[in-house]
Amino acid sequence: MSEIIHLYHTNDLHSHFENWPRIKDFLNQRCELHKEVGEEAITLDIGDHVDRWHPYTEGTLGKGNVTLLNEAGFQYVTIGNNEGITLPHEALDSLYKEADFKVLAANIFQSDRQRPAWALPYAIHTTEKGTRIGMIGLTAYFQSFYTALGWKLSDPFQELYKQLDILKEQSDIIVILSHLGLYEDERMAGEFPEIDIILGAHTHHILHQGKVVNNTLLCAGGKFGMYVGHVEIDLDDTRKVVRKEAALYDTNDLKELPNESEWIDSIYNKGREYLQQKCVVLPKDLDCEWFEASELPRILCEALREWSNADCAFLNAGLLLQGLQAGEVTIGDIHRILPHPINPCVVELNGSELKEILIQSLNQEWPHIQMKGFGFRGKIMGIIVHDRVDFIKGKNDVIQKVLVDGRELIAENRYKLALPDMFTFGHFFPQIQRSKDKQYLMPEFLRDVMVWKLRGMFS
C-alpha cells in the first residue's frame, strides 16, 4: 500500500514568540487536514526554541517554551546550543520534565557518561500504515561549554555512526534532527548515504525547496519562526521512497489570528512579572552611552575583572542597552538592559600578545558596527571600555606604552584578561580565538555579574 507522510519542522525560534500563534494554528490545521485524508503528519523542532533574551523564557528558565511546544502538539525535538549551554545544569536536566514530546539528543551525556533521563539517542515512529521512520537528534559540538556545565558531549558524527548502525536495519526512512549547521549537514549527507532527510538548524540558513546532496534532502527554515518547513514523502507499495519534496511557508503569509497582538504582549508581560524580585536600590542614576565614556559600562567592566579575578578587562559599551534610574531596580530591569546569553571568559596571554590585543581593541571603526550573533542581543558594538588598562601616547597619538594596573607590560610575563565570551568567537581577535588558555565562567551571564556588583556597591 502506497503512503504519503508529512514532516513539519521549525528551528531556531530563539523565543521570538511574535510568530508563534500563527505557527501553532497552522500546524493544528494542517495535521487535522492530513488526518482526515489518511495521511501521516509529524511535527518536529530542531532546537534553539529557548532563548533567555525574552523575559518569559528567562522567568521560567525555558519551561514556558516547553509548555508552548506541548500546546502546539509537537512530537519530537532536539536541543540546540541555547538549550544546552545557556541554562545551568539543573535547569536543563529538569527542562523537559513536563514535555509531551520526545527529546532526541544522541550526543549529550551526564558527566558519568550516562545518558540523561530526558534524552533519547533515537526514536522509531511507526505510522498508521506501518512505515518505520527512524529519527536521530544531534546537537552542536560545543564541548568546552558543556564540560563547564557538568555535561559530556560525544562527537556528533561518531555518535551518528553508532546510532545509524542500529537504526538502518529497523527503519524504512531515516531522518536526522540536526542542530549542527549547514556545512555539517552537507558533510553528513556526503558521508552517510543511508540518510533520507536532514532537518537542519543552528546556522539560520534558509532552503526554500530544500537541497539535495548525495540523494539526501537537506531542509531548514531560517530563524525566529519566519518559516515553517514542510517535507512531503511518497512511498510505494514496498515502502520505498519514490518522492521527497521540501517547501517553506512564510509565517507573514499566514492569516492573522484574533487577539494575536494581545497574546504576544501578554506572554511578554507574564515574563516580566516573573522577574520582579528586588535587586538593589540605587541612590543615583547610572548612565549608559555607547559612543563615549559613561558610568554603567565602567562599573560592569570593573565587575567583570573582579568576578574573574583577572589582571585587566574590557568589554563593549553596546552590551548595555540602557542605563538605570535611581530607586528600586529589579532583576527584570537588569535583564532588560543585559539580555544577552553571554558569559565571562578569562584568557591567559603573554605581555606581547596582550599588548597587541589591547591596542587592537581601540579600532575606531568598531563602535558603529551592527553586531549579530555570538550571543549578542543588542544593536551595535559601542566603544570598548577597559579596566586597569592605560595607554601612554606620544606624538600624533601613537601608542608608546600599555600599562596594566599602572605597570608597563612585560613581554614574557603571563597575564589574565577578562572579557565577554563573544570575543572568543568570530574575527575580532584571532589570537584569542586560537588560544587554548581560555576559561569560560559558567553558568553566570554578564547580568549576574552586574547584579553581584551593584548589590556590593549599594546594599
CSV table of C-alpha atoms in Angstrom, one decimal:
chain,number,residue,atom,x,y,z
A,1,MET,CA,0.0,0.0,0.0
A,2,SER,CA,1.4,3.4,-1.0
A,3,GLU,CA,1.6,6.1,1.6
A,4,ILE,CA,2.2,9.9,1.9
A,5,ILE,CA,3.9,11.2,5.0
A,6,HIS,CA,4.3,14.9,6.0
A,7,LEU,CA,7.0,16.3,8.2
A,8,TYR,CA,6.5,19.8,9.6
A,9,HIS,CA,9.6,21.4,11.2
A,10,THR,CA,10.6,24.6,13.0
A,11,ASN,CA,14.1,25.7,14.1
A,12,ASP,CA,15.9,28.5,15.8
A,13,LEU,CA,12.8,30.2,17.2
A,14,HIS,CA,15.0,31.9,19.8
A,15,SER,CA,11.9,32.8,21.8
A,16,HIS,CA,10.6,35.1,19.1
A,17,PHE,CA,7.1,34.4,20.1
A,18,GLU,CA,5.6,37.0,17.8
A,19,ASN,CA,5.1,34.3,15.1
A,20,TRP,CA,4.1,31.5,17.5
A,21,PRO,CA,0.3,31.9,17.4
A,22,ARG,CA,0.2,31.6,13.6
A,23,ILE,CA,2.7,28.6,13.7
A,24,LYS,CA,0.5,26.8,16.3
A,25,ASP,CA,-2.7,27.4,14.3
A,26,PHE,CA,-1.1,26.4,11.0
A,27,LEU,CA,0.3,23.2,12.4
A,28,ASN,CA,-3.0,22.2,14.1
A,29,GLN,CA,-5.0,22.9,10.8
A,30,ARG,CA,-2.5,21.0,8.6
A,31,CYS,CA,-2.2,18.0,10.9
A,32,GLU,CA,-6.0,17.8,11.1
A,33,LEU,CA,-6.3,18.0,7.4
A,34,HIS,CA,-3.8,15.2,6.8
A,35,LYS,CA,-5.6,13.0,9.4
A,36,GLU,CA,-8.9,13.4,7.6
A,37,VAL,CA,-7.5,12.1,4.4
A,38,GLY,CA,-5.5,9.3,6.0
A,39,GLU,CA,-2.0,10.8,5.7
A,40,GLU,CA,0.6,10.8,8.5
A,41,ALA,CA,1.8,14.2,9.8
A,42,ILE,CA,4.7,14.5,12.2
A,43,THR,CA,5.8,17.8,13.9
A,44,LEU,CA,9.4,18.4,14.9
A,45,ASP,CA,11.5,21.3,16.4
A,46,ILE,CA,15.2,21.3,15.6
A,47,GLY,CA,16.5,23.3,18.6
A,48,ASP,CA,17.2,26.8,19.9
A,49,HIS,CA,13.5,27.2,20.7
A,50,VAL,CA,14.7,28.6,24.0
A,51,ASP,CA,16.5,31.9,24.2
A,52,ARG,CA,16.9,33.8,27.5
A,53,TRP,CA,16.7,37.2,26.0
A,54,HIS,CA,12.9,37.0,26.3
A,55,PRO,CA,11.6,37.6,29.8
A,56,TYR,CA,9.1,34.7,29.6
A,57,THR,CA,11.9,32.3,28.8
A,58,GLU,CA,14.2,33.9,31.5
A,59,GLY,CA,11.4,33.9,34.1
A,60,THR,CA,10.6,30.2,33.5
A,61,LEU,CA,14.1,29.1,32.6
A,62,GLY,CA,12.7,27.6,29.4
A,63,LYS,CA,9.9,25.6,30.9
A,64,GLY,CA,7.4,28.1,29.3
A,65,ASN,CA,8.8,27.2,25.9
A,66,VAL,CA,8.1,23.5,26.7
A,67,THR,CA,4.5,24.4,27.5
A,68,LEU,CA,4.2,26.2,24.2
A,69,LEU,CA,5.6,23.2,22.3
A,70,ASN,CA,3.1,21.0,24.2
A,71,GLU,CA,0.2,23.2,23.3
A,72,ALA,CA,1.2,23.2,19.6
A,73,GLY,CA,1.3,19.4,19.6
A,74,PHE,CA,5.0,18.9,18.8
A,75,GLN,CA,6.0,15.2,18.8
A,76,TYR,CA,9.8,15.3,18.6
A,77,VAL,CA,12.5,17.9,19.3
A,78,THR,CA,16.3,18.1,19.6
A,79,ILE,CA,18.2,20.6,21.6
A,80,GLY,CA,20.3,23.5,20.3
A,81,ASN,CA,23.2,25.3,22.0
A,82,ASN,CA,20.7,27.7,23.6
A,83,GLU,CA,19.0,24.9,25.5
A,84,GLY,CA,22.3,23.2,26.1
A,85,ILE,CA,24.7,25.9,27.3
A,86,THR,CA,22.7,28.9,28.4
A,87,LEU,CA,20.9,27.0,31.1
A,88,PRO,CA,22.5,25.8,34.4
A,89,HIS,CA,22.9,22.1,34.6
A,90,GLU,CA,20.0,21.6,36.9
A,91,ALA,CA,17.7,23.8,34.7
A,92,LEU,CA,18.4,21.8,31.6
A,93,ASP,CA,18.2,18.5,33.5
A,94,SER,CA,14.6,19.4,34.5
A,95,LEU,CA,13.6,21.4,31.4
A,96,TYR,CA,11.6,18.6,29.8
A,97,LYS,CA,10.1,17.1,32.9
A,98,GLU,CA,6.6,18.1,31.7
A,99,ALA,CA,7.2,17.6,28.0
A,100,ASP,CA,4.5,15.7,26.0
A,101,PHE,CA,7.1,15.1,23.2
A,102,LYS,CA,10.3,13.1,22.9
A,103,VAL,CA,13.7,14.8,23.1
A,104,LEU,CA,16.2,13.3,20.7
A,105,ALA,CA,19.8,14.2,21.6
A,106,ALA,CA,22.2,11.4,20.9
A,107,ASN,CA,25.5,13.1,21.7
A,108,ILE,CA,24.8,14.5,25.2
A,109,PHE,CA,25.6,12.7,28.4
A,110,GLN,CA,25.9,13.3,32.1
A,111,SER,CA,29.5,13.7,33.5
A,112,ASP,CA,29.5,10.0,34.4
A,113,ARG,CA,28.9,9.2,30.7
A,114,GLN,CA,25.3,8.1,31.4
A,115,ARG,CA,22.5,9.4,29.2
A,116,PRO,CA,20.3,12.0,30.9
A,117,ALA,CA,16.8,10.6,31.6
A,118,TRP,CA,15.2,13.2,29.3
A,119,ALA,CA,17.2,12.4,26.2
A,120,LEU,CA,16.8,9.6,23.7
A,121,PRO,CA,19.5,8.9,21.1
A,122,TYR,CA,16.9,8.0,18.6
A,123,ALA,CA,13.2,7.1,18.1
A,124,ILE,CA,11.3,5.0,15.7
A,125,HIS,CA,8.0,6.5,14.7
A,126,THR,CA,5.6,3.9,13.2
A,127,THR,CA,2.9,5.3,11.0
A,128,GLU,CA,-0.7,4.1,10.9
A,129,LYS,CA,0.2,2.1,7.8
A,130,GLY,CA,3.3,0.5,9.4
A,131,THR,CA,6.1,2.6,7.9
A,132,ARG,CA,9.0,2.9,10.4
A,133,ILE,CA,10.7,6.3,10.5
A,134,GLY,CA,14.0,6.3,12.3
A,135,MET,CA,15.0,9.6,13.8
A,136,ILE,CA,18.2,10.7,15.4
A,137,GLY,CA,18.9,14.0,17.2
A,138,LEU,CA,22.3,15.7,17.2
A,139,THR,CA,23.4,19.0,18.8
A,140,ALA,CA,26.4,21.3,18.1
A,141,TYR,CA,29.7,20.1,19.4
A,142,PHE,CA,30.5,22.9,21.9
A,143,GLN,CA,32.4,20.6,24.1
A,144,SER,CA,34.2,23.0,26.4
A,145,PHE,CA,31.0,24.9,27.2
A,146,TYR,CA,29.1,21.7,28.0
A,147,THR,CA,32.0,20.4,30.1
A,148,ALA,CA,32.0,23.7,32.2
A,149,LEU,CA,28.3,23.0,33.0
A,150,GLY,CA,28.8,19.4,34.0
A,151,TRP,CA,27.8,17.7,30.8
A,152,LYS,CA,29.8,15.5,28.3
A,153,LEU,CA,29.4,15.6,24.6
A,154,SER,CA,30.4,13.0,22.1
A,155,ASP,CA,31.4,13.9,18.6
A,156,PRO,CA,28.1,14.1,16.6
A,157,PHE,CA,29.5,12.2,13.6
A,158,GLN,CA,30.9,9.3,15.8
A,159,GLU,CA,27.5,9.2,17.6
A,160,LEU,CA,25.7,9.2,14.3
A,161,TYR,CA,27.7,6.3,13.0
A,162,LYS,CA,26.7,4.3,16.1
A,163,GLN,CA,23.1,5.1,16.0
A,164,LEU,CA,22.7,4.6,12.3
A,165,ASP,CA,24.2,1.1,12.7
A,166,ILE,CA,21.3,0.3,15.0
A,167,LEU,CA,18.6,2.1,13.1
A,168,LYS,CA,19.2,1.3,9.4
A,169,GLU,CA,18.0,-2.3,9.8
A,170,GLN,CA,14.9,-1.2,11.8
A,171,SER,CA,13.8,1.7,9.7
A,172,ASP,CA,12.2,2.3,6.3
A,173,ILE,CA,13.1,6.0,6.3
A,174,ILE,CA,15.9,7.8,8.3
A,175,VAL,CA,15.5,11.4,9.3
A,176,ILE,CA,18.2,13.4,11.2
A,177,LEU,CA,17.2,16.3,13.5
A,178,SER,CA,20.5,18.2,13.1
A,179,HIS,CA,21.4,21.3,15.2
A,180,LEU,CA,24.9,21.2,13.6
A,181,GLY,CA,24.7,23.8,10.8
A,182,LEU,CA,24.6,23.7,7.0
A,183,TYR,CA,28.2,22.8,6.4
A,184,GLU,CA,28.0,19.8,8.8
A,185,ASP,CA,24.7,18.7,7.2
A,186,GLU,CA,26.3,18.7,3.8
A,187,ARG,CA,29.2,16.7,5.1
A,188,MET,CA,26.7,14.3,6.8
A,189,ALA,CA,24.8,13.8,3.6
A,190,GLY,CA,28.1,13.0,1.8
A,191,GLU,CA,29.3,10.5,4.3
A,192,PHE,CA,26.1,8.7,5.2
A,193,PRO,CA,24.1,7.9,2.0
A,194,GLU,CA,21.5,5.9,4.0
A,195,ILE,CA,20.1,9.1,5.4
A,196,ASP,CA,16.9,10.2,3.6
A,197,ILE,CA,16.3,13.6,5.1
A,198,ILE,CA,18.2,16.1,7.3
A,199,LEU,CA,16.1,18.7,9.1
A,200,GLY,CA,18.7,21.4,9.8
A,201,ALA,CA,19.3,24.3,12.2
A,202,HIS,CA,21.9,26.4,14.0
A,203,THR,CA,23.3,28.5,11.1
A,204,HIS,CA,19.9,30.0,10.4
A,205,HIS,CA,20.1,29.0,6.7
A,206,ILE,CA,17.0,29.1,4.5
A,207,LEU,CA,16.4,26.3,2.0
A,208,HIS,CA,13.1,27.1,0.3
A,209,GLN,CA,12.8,23.9,-1.7
A,210,GLY,CA,15.5,22.0,0.2
A,211,LYS,CA,18.8,21.0,-1.1
A,212,VAL,CA,19.7,17.5,-2.4
A,213,VAL,CA,23.2,16.2,-1.5
A,214,ASN,CA,24.1,12.7,-2.4
A,215,ASN,CA,20.4,11.9,-2.7
A,216,THR,CA,19.8,13.2,0.9
A,217,LEU,CA,17.3,16.0,1.2
A,218,LEU,CA,18.5,18.9,3.3
A,219,CYS,CA,15.9,21.2,4.8
A,220,ALA,CA,15.9,24.3,7.0
A,221,GLY,CA,13.7,27.3,7.9
A,222,GLY,CA,15.9,30.2,8.8
A,223,LYS,CA,15.2,31.7,12.3
A,224,PHE,CA,12.8,33.4,14.6
A,225,GLY,CA,9.7,31.5,13.3
A,226,MET,CA,9.8,33.3,10.0
A,227,TYR,CA,9.1,30.0,8.2
A,228,VAL,CA,7.6,26.6,8.9
A,229,GLY,CA,9.2,23.8,7.0
A,230,HIS,CA,7.3,21.0,5.2
A,231,VAL,CA,8.6,17.8,3.7
A,232,GLU,CA,6.2,15.6,1.8
A,233,ILE,CA,7.3,12.0,1.3
A,234,ASP,CA,5.7,9.5,-1.1
A,235,LEU,CA,6.3,5.8,-0.6
A,236,ASP,CA,5.4,2.9,-3.0
A,237,ASP,CA,3.9,-0.4,-2.0
A,238,THR,CA,7.2,-1.7,-0.8
A,239,ARG,CA,7.8,1.3,1.4
A,240,LYS,CA,10.5,2.7,-0.8
A,241,VAL,CA,10.7,6.5,-1.0
A,242,VAL,CA,9.8,7.5,-4.6
A,243,ARG,CA,9.5,11.2,-4.0
A,244,LYS,CA,10.5,13.7,-1.3
A,245,GLU,CA,10.0,17.4,-1.6
A,246,ALA,CA,10.6,20.3,0.7
A,247,ALA,CA,8.9,23.7,1.0
A,248,LEU,CA,8.8,26.6,3.4
A,249,TYR,CA,5.7,28.5,4.5
A,250,ASP,CA,6.3,32.2,5.3
A,251,THR,CA,4.5,33.0,8.5
A,252,ASN,CA,3.9,36.5,7.3
A,253,ASP,CA,1.6,35.0,4.7
A,254,LEU,CA,-0.4,33.0,7.2
A,255,LYS,CA,-3.7,34.6,8.4
A,256,GLU,CA,-3.6,37.0,11.3
A,257,LEU,CA,-5.4,35.5,14.3
A,258,PRO,CA,-7.9,37.3,16.6
A,259,ASN,CA,-6.2,38.7,19.7
A,260,GLU,CA,-2.8,37.8,18.3
A,261,SER,CA,-1.1,41.0,19.4
A,262,GLU,CA,-2.7,40.7,22.8
A,263,TRP,CA,-1.3,37.3,23.3
A,264,ILE,CA,2.2,38.4,22.2
A,265,ASP,CA,2.0,41.3,24.7
A,266,SER,CA,0.6,39.1,27.5
A,267,ILE,CA,3.4,36.5,27.3
A,268,TYR,CA,6.0,39.3,27.5
A,269,ASN,CA,4.3,40.8,30.5
A,270,LYS,CA,3.9,37.5,32.2
A,271,GLY,CA,7.6,37.0,31.9
A,272,ARG,CA,8.2,40.5,33.3
A,273,GLU,CA,6.1,39.5,36.3
A,274,TYR,CA,8.3,36.6,37.0
A,275,LEU,CA,11.3,38.9,37.2
A,276,GLN,CA,10.1,41.5,39.7
A,277,GLN,CA,12.4,40.5,42.6
A,278,LYS,CA,14.2,43.5,44.0
A,279,CYS,CA,17.9,43.6,43.1
A,280,VAL,CA,19.1,46.9,44.7
A,281,VAL,CA,18.0,50.5,45.5
A,282,LEU,CA,20.2,53.0,43.6
A,283,PRO,CA,20.9,56.3,45.2
A,284,LYS,CA,21.5,57.9,41.8
A,285,ASP,CA,21.1,57.4,38.1
A,286,LEU,CA,23.7,55.3,36.4
A,287,ASP,CA,24.0,56.4,32.8
A,288,CYS,CA,25.0,54.5,29.7
A,289,GLU,CA,26.4,55.9,26.5
A,290,TRP,CA,27.5,53.8,23.5
A,291,PHE,CA,30.0,56.3,22.0
A,292,GLU,CA,31.6,58.0,25.0
A,293,ALA,CA,32.7,57.1,28.5
A,294,SER,CA,29.8,56.6,30.9
A,295,GLU,CA,29.4,55.1,34.4
A,296,LEU,CA,27.4,51.9,34.0
A,297,PRO,CA,29.7,50.3,31.3
A,298,ARG,CA,32.6,51.2,33.5
A,299,ILE,CA,31.0,49.5,36.5
A,300,LEU,CA,30.3,46.4,34.5
A,301,CYS,CA,33.8,46.2,33.2
A,302,GLU,CA,35.2,46.6,36.7
A,303,ALA,CA,32.8,43.9,37.9
A,304,LEU,CA,33.9,41.6,35.1
A,305,ARG,CA,37.6,41.9,36.2
A,306,GLU,CA,36.8,41.4,39.8
A,307,TRP,CA,34.4,38.4,39.2
A,308,SER,CA,37.0,36.8,37.0
A,309,ASN,CA,40.0,37.5,39.3
A,310,ALA,CA,41.8,38.8,36.2
A,311,ASP,CA,44.6,41.4,35.8
A,312,CYS,CA,42.5,43.6,33.5
A,313,ALA,CA,39.3,43.5,31.4
A,314,PHE,CA,37.5,45.0,28.5
A,315,LEU,CA,34.0,44.9,27.0
A,316,ASN,CA,32.0,46.9,24.5
A,317,ALA,CA,29.6,49.6,25.8
A,318,GLY,CA,26.8,48.4,23.4
A,319,LEU,CA,26.3,45.3,25.7
A,320,LEU,CA,24.3,47.7,27.9
A,321,LEU,CA,21.1,48.6,26.1
A,322,GLN,CA,20.2,51.4,28.6
A,323,GLY,CA,21.2,53.0,31.9
A,324,LEU,CA,19.5,52.6,35.2
A,325,GLN,CA,17.5,55.2,37.1
A,326,ALA,CA,17.7,56.0,40.8
A,327,GLY,CA,15.4,54.0,43.0
A,328,GLU,CA,14.4,50.3,43.1
A,329,VAL,CA,16.0,48.1,40.4
A,330,THR,CA,14.5,44.7,39.8
A,331,ILE,CA,16.1,41.5,38.3
A,332,GLY,CA,13.8,42.3,35.3
A,333,ASP,CA,15.4,45.7,34.9
A,334,ILE,CA,18.9,44.1,34.8
A,335,HIS,CA,17.6,41.5,32.3
A,336,ARG,CA,16.1,44.3,30.1
A,337,ILE,CA,19.4,46.1,29.8
A,338,LEU,CA,21.6,43.0,29.6
A,339,PRO,CA,19.5,40.4,27.7
A,340,HIS,CA,22.5,38.6,26.2
A,341,PRO,CA,23.3,34.9,27.0
A,342,ILE,CA,27.0,35.9,27.3
A,343,ASN,CA,29.3,34.5,29.9
A,344,PRO,CA,32.5,36.0,31.4
A,345,CYS,CA,35.7,34.5,30.0
A,346,VAL,CA,39.3,34.6,31.1
A,347,VAL,CA,42.2,34.3,28.6
A,348,GLU,CA,45.8,33.9,29.7
A,349,LEU,CA,48.3,35.7,27.4
A,350,ASN,CA,51.9,36.8,27.5
A,351,GLY,CA,52.6,40.5,27.6
A,352,SER,CA,53.3,40.8,23.9
A,353,GLU,CA,50.0,39.1,23.0
A,354,LEU,CA,48.0,41.2,25.5
A,355,LYS,CA,49.6,44.5,24.3
A,356,GLU,CA,48.6,43.6,20.7
A,357,ILE,CA,45.1,42.8,21.6
A,358,LEU,CA,44.6,45.8,23.8
A,359,ILE,CA,45.8,48.1,21.0
A,360,GLN,CA,43.6,46.3,18.5
A,361,SER,CA,40.6,46.9,20.8
A,362,LEU,CA,41.0,50.7,20.1
A,363,ASN,CA,39.9,50.2,16.5
A,364,GLN,CA,37.9,53.3,15.7
A,365,GLU,CA,35.6,51.5,13.2
A,366,TRP,CA,34.2,49.1,15.8
A,367,PRO,CA,31.9,51.3,17.8
A,368,HIS,CA,29.4,51.7,14.9
A,369,ILE,CA,29.4,48.1,13.8
A,370,GLN,CA,26.0,46.5,13.9
A,371,MET,CA,26.6,43.3,15.8
A,372,LYS,CA,24.8,40.0,15.1
A,373,GLY,CA,25.3,36.6,16.6
A,374,PHE,CA,27.8,35.2,19.2
A,375,GLY,CA,25.2,35.6,21.9
A,376,PHE,CA,24.8,39.4,21.3
A,377,ARG,CA,21.2,40.5,21.6
A,378,GLY,CA,21.8,44.3,21.2
A,379,LYS,CA,22.2,46.6,18.3
A,380,ILE,CA,25.7,48.0,17.9
A,381,MET,CA,29.2,47.4,19.3
A,382,GLY,CA,29.8,50.7,21.1
A,383,ILE,CA,33.2,51.8,22.3
A,384,ILE,CA,35.5,49.4,24.1
A,385,VAL,CA,35.7,50.1,27.8
A,386,HIS,CA,38.8,49.0,29.7
A,387,ASP,CA,39.5,48.3,33.4
A,388,ARG,CA,43.0,48.6,34.8
A,389,VAL,CA,44.4,49.4,31.4
A,390,ASP,CA,46.1,52.7,30.4
A,391,PHE,CA,47.6,53.8,27.1
A,392,ILE,CA,50.6,56.2,27.0
A,393,LYS,CA,50.7,58.1,23.8
A,394,GLY,CA,53.4,60.1,22.1
A,395,LYS,CA,53.4,62.3,19.1
A,396,ASN,CA,50.5,62.1,16.7
A,397,ASP,CA,48.7,60.0,19.3
A,398,VAL,CA,50.9,57.0,18.6
A,399,ILE,CA,50.7,54.5,21.5
A,400,GLN,CA,54.1,54.1,23.1
A,401,LYS,CA,53.3,52.0,26.2
A,402,VAL,CA,50.4,49.9,27.5
A,403,LEU,CA,50.0,49.8,31.3
A,404,VAL,CA,48.1,47.1,33.2
A,405,ASP,CA,47.4,48.1,36.8
A,406,GLY,CA,49.8,51.0,36.5
A,407,ARG,CA,52.7,48.9,35.3
A,408,GLU,CA,54.1,48.6,31.8
A,409,LEU,CA,53.5,45.2,30.2
A,410,ILE,CA,56.5,42.8,30.3
A,411,ALA,CA,56.6,40.8,27.1
A,412,GLU,CA,57.4,37.4,28.6
A,413,ASN,CA,55.1,37.7,31.7
A,414,ARG,CA,51.7,36.0,31.8
A,415,TYR,CA,48.5,38.0,32.3
A,416,LYS,CA,44.8,37.2,32.7
A,417,LEU,CA,42.4,39.2,30.6
A,418,ALA,CA,38.7,39.1,31.4
A,419,LEU,CA,36.2,39.7,28.5
A,420,PRO,CA,32.8,38.7,27.3
A,421,ASP,CA,32.9,35.3,25.7
A,422,MET,CA,31.6,36.6,22.4
A,423,PHE,CA,35.1,38.0,21.7
A,424,THR,CA,36.5,34.4,21.7
A,425,PHE,CA,34.5,33.7,18.5
A,426,GLY,CA,34.5,35.4,15.2
A,427,HIS,CA,37.1,37.6,13.6
A,428,PHE,CA,37.7,40.3,16.2
A,429,PHE,CA,40.7,38.8,17.9
A,430,PRO,CA,42.1,35.8,16.0
A,431,GLN,CA,44.8,35.3,18.8
A,432,ILE,CA,42.0,34.9,21.4
A,433,GLN,CA,40.0,32.6,19.1
A,434,ARG,CA,43.0,30.3,18.6
A,435,SER,CA,44.2,30.4,22.2
A,436,LYS,CA,43.9,27.2,24.2
A,437,ASP,CA,44.3,29.1,27.5
A,438,LYS,CA,40.6,30.2,27.8
A,439,GLN,CA,38.3,29.6,30.8
A,440,TYR,CA,34.6,30.2,30.4
A,441,LEU,CA,33.0,31.1,33.7
A,442,MET,CA,29.6,29.4,33.7
A,443,PRO,CA,26.7,29.3,34.2
A,444,GLU,CA,26.6,33.0,35.1
A,445,PHE,CA,25.9,35.6,32.5
A,446,LEU,CA,27.1,39.2,32.5
A,447,ARG,CA,23.8,40.3,34.0
A,448,ASP,CA,24.5,38.0,37.0
A,449,VAL,CA,27.9,39.7,37.4
A,450,MET,CA,26.1,43.1,37.2
A,451,VAL,CA,23.7,42.1,40.0
A,452,TRP,CA,26.5,40.9,42.1
A,453,LYS,CA,28.4,44.2,41.7
A,454,LEU,CA,25.5,46.5,42.3
A,455,ARG,CA,24.5,44.7,45.4
A,456,GLY,CA,28.0,45.0,46.7
A,457,MET,CA,28.1,48.7,45.9
A,458,PHE,CA,24.7,49.8,47.1
A,459,SER,CA,23.3,47.3,49.6
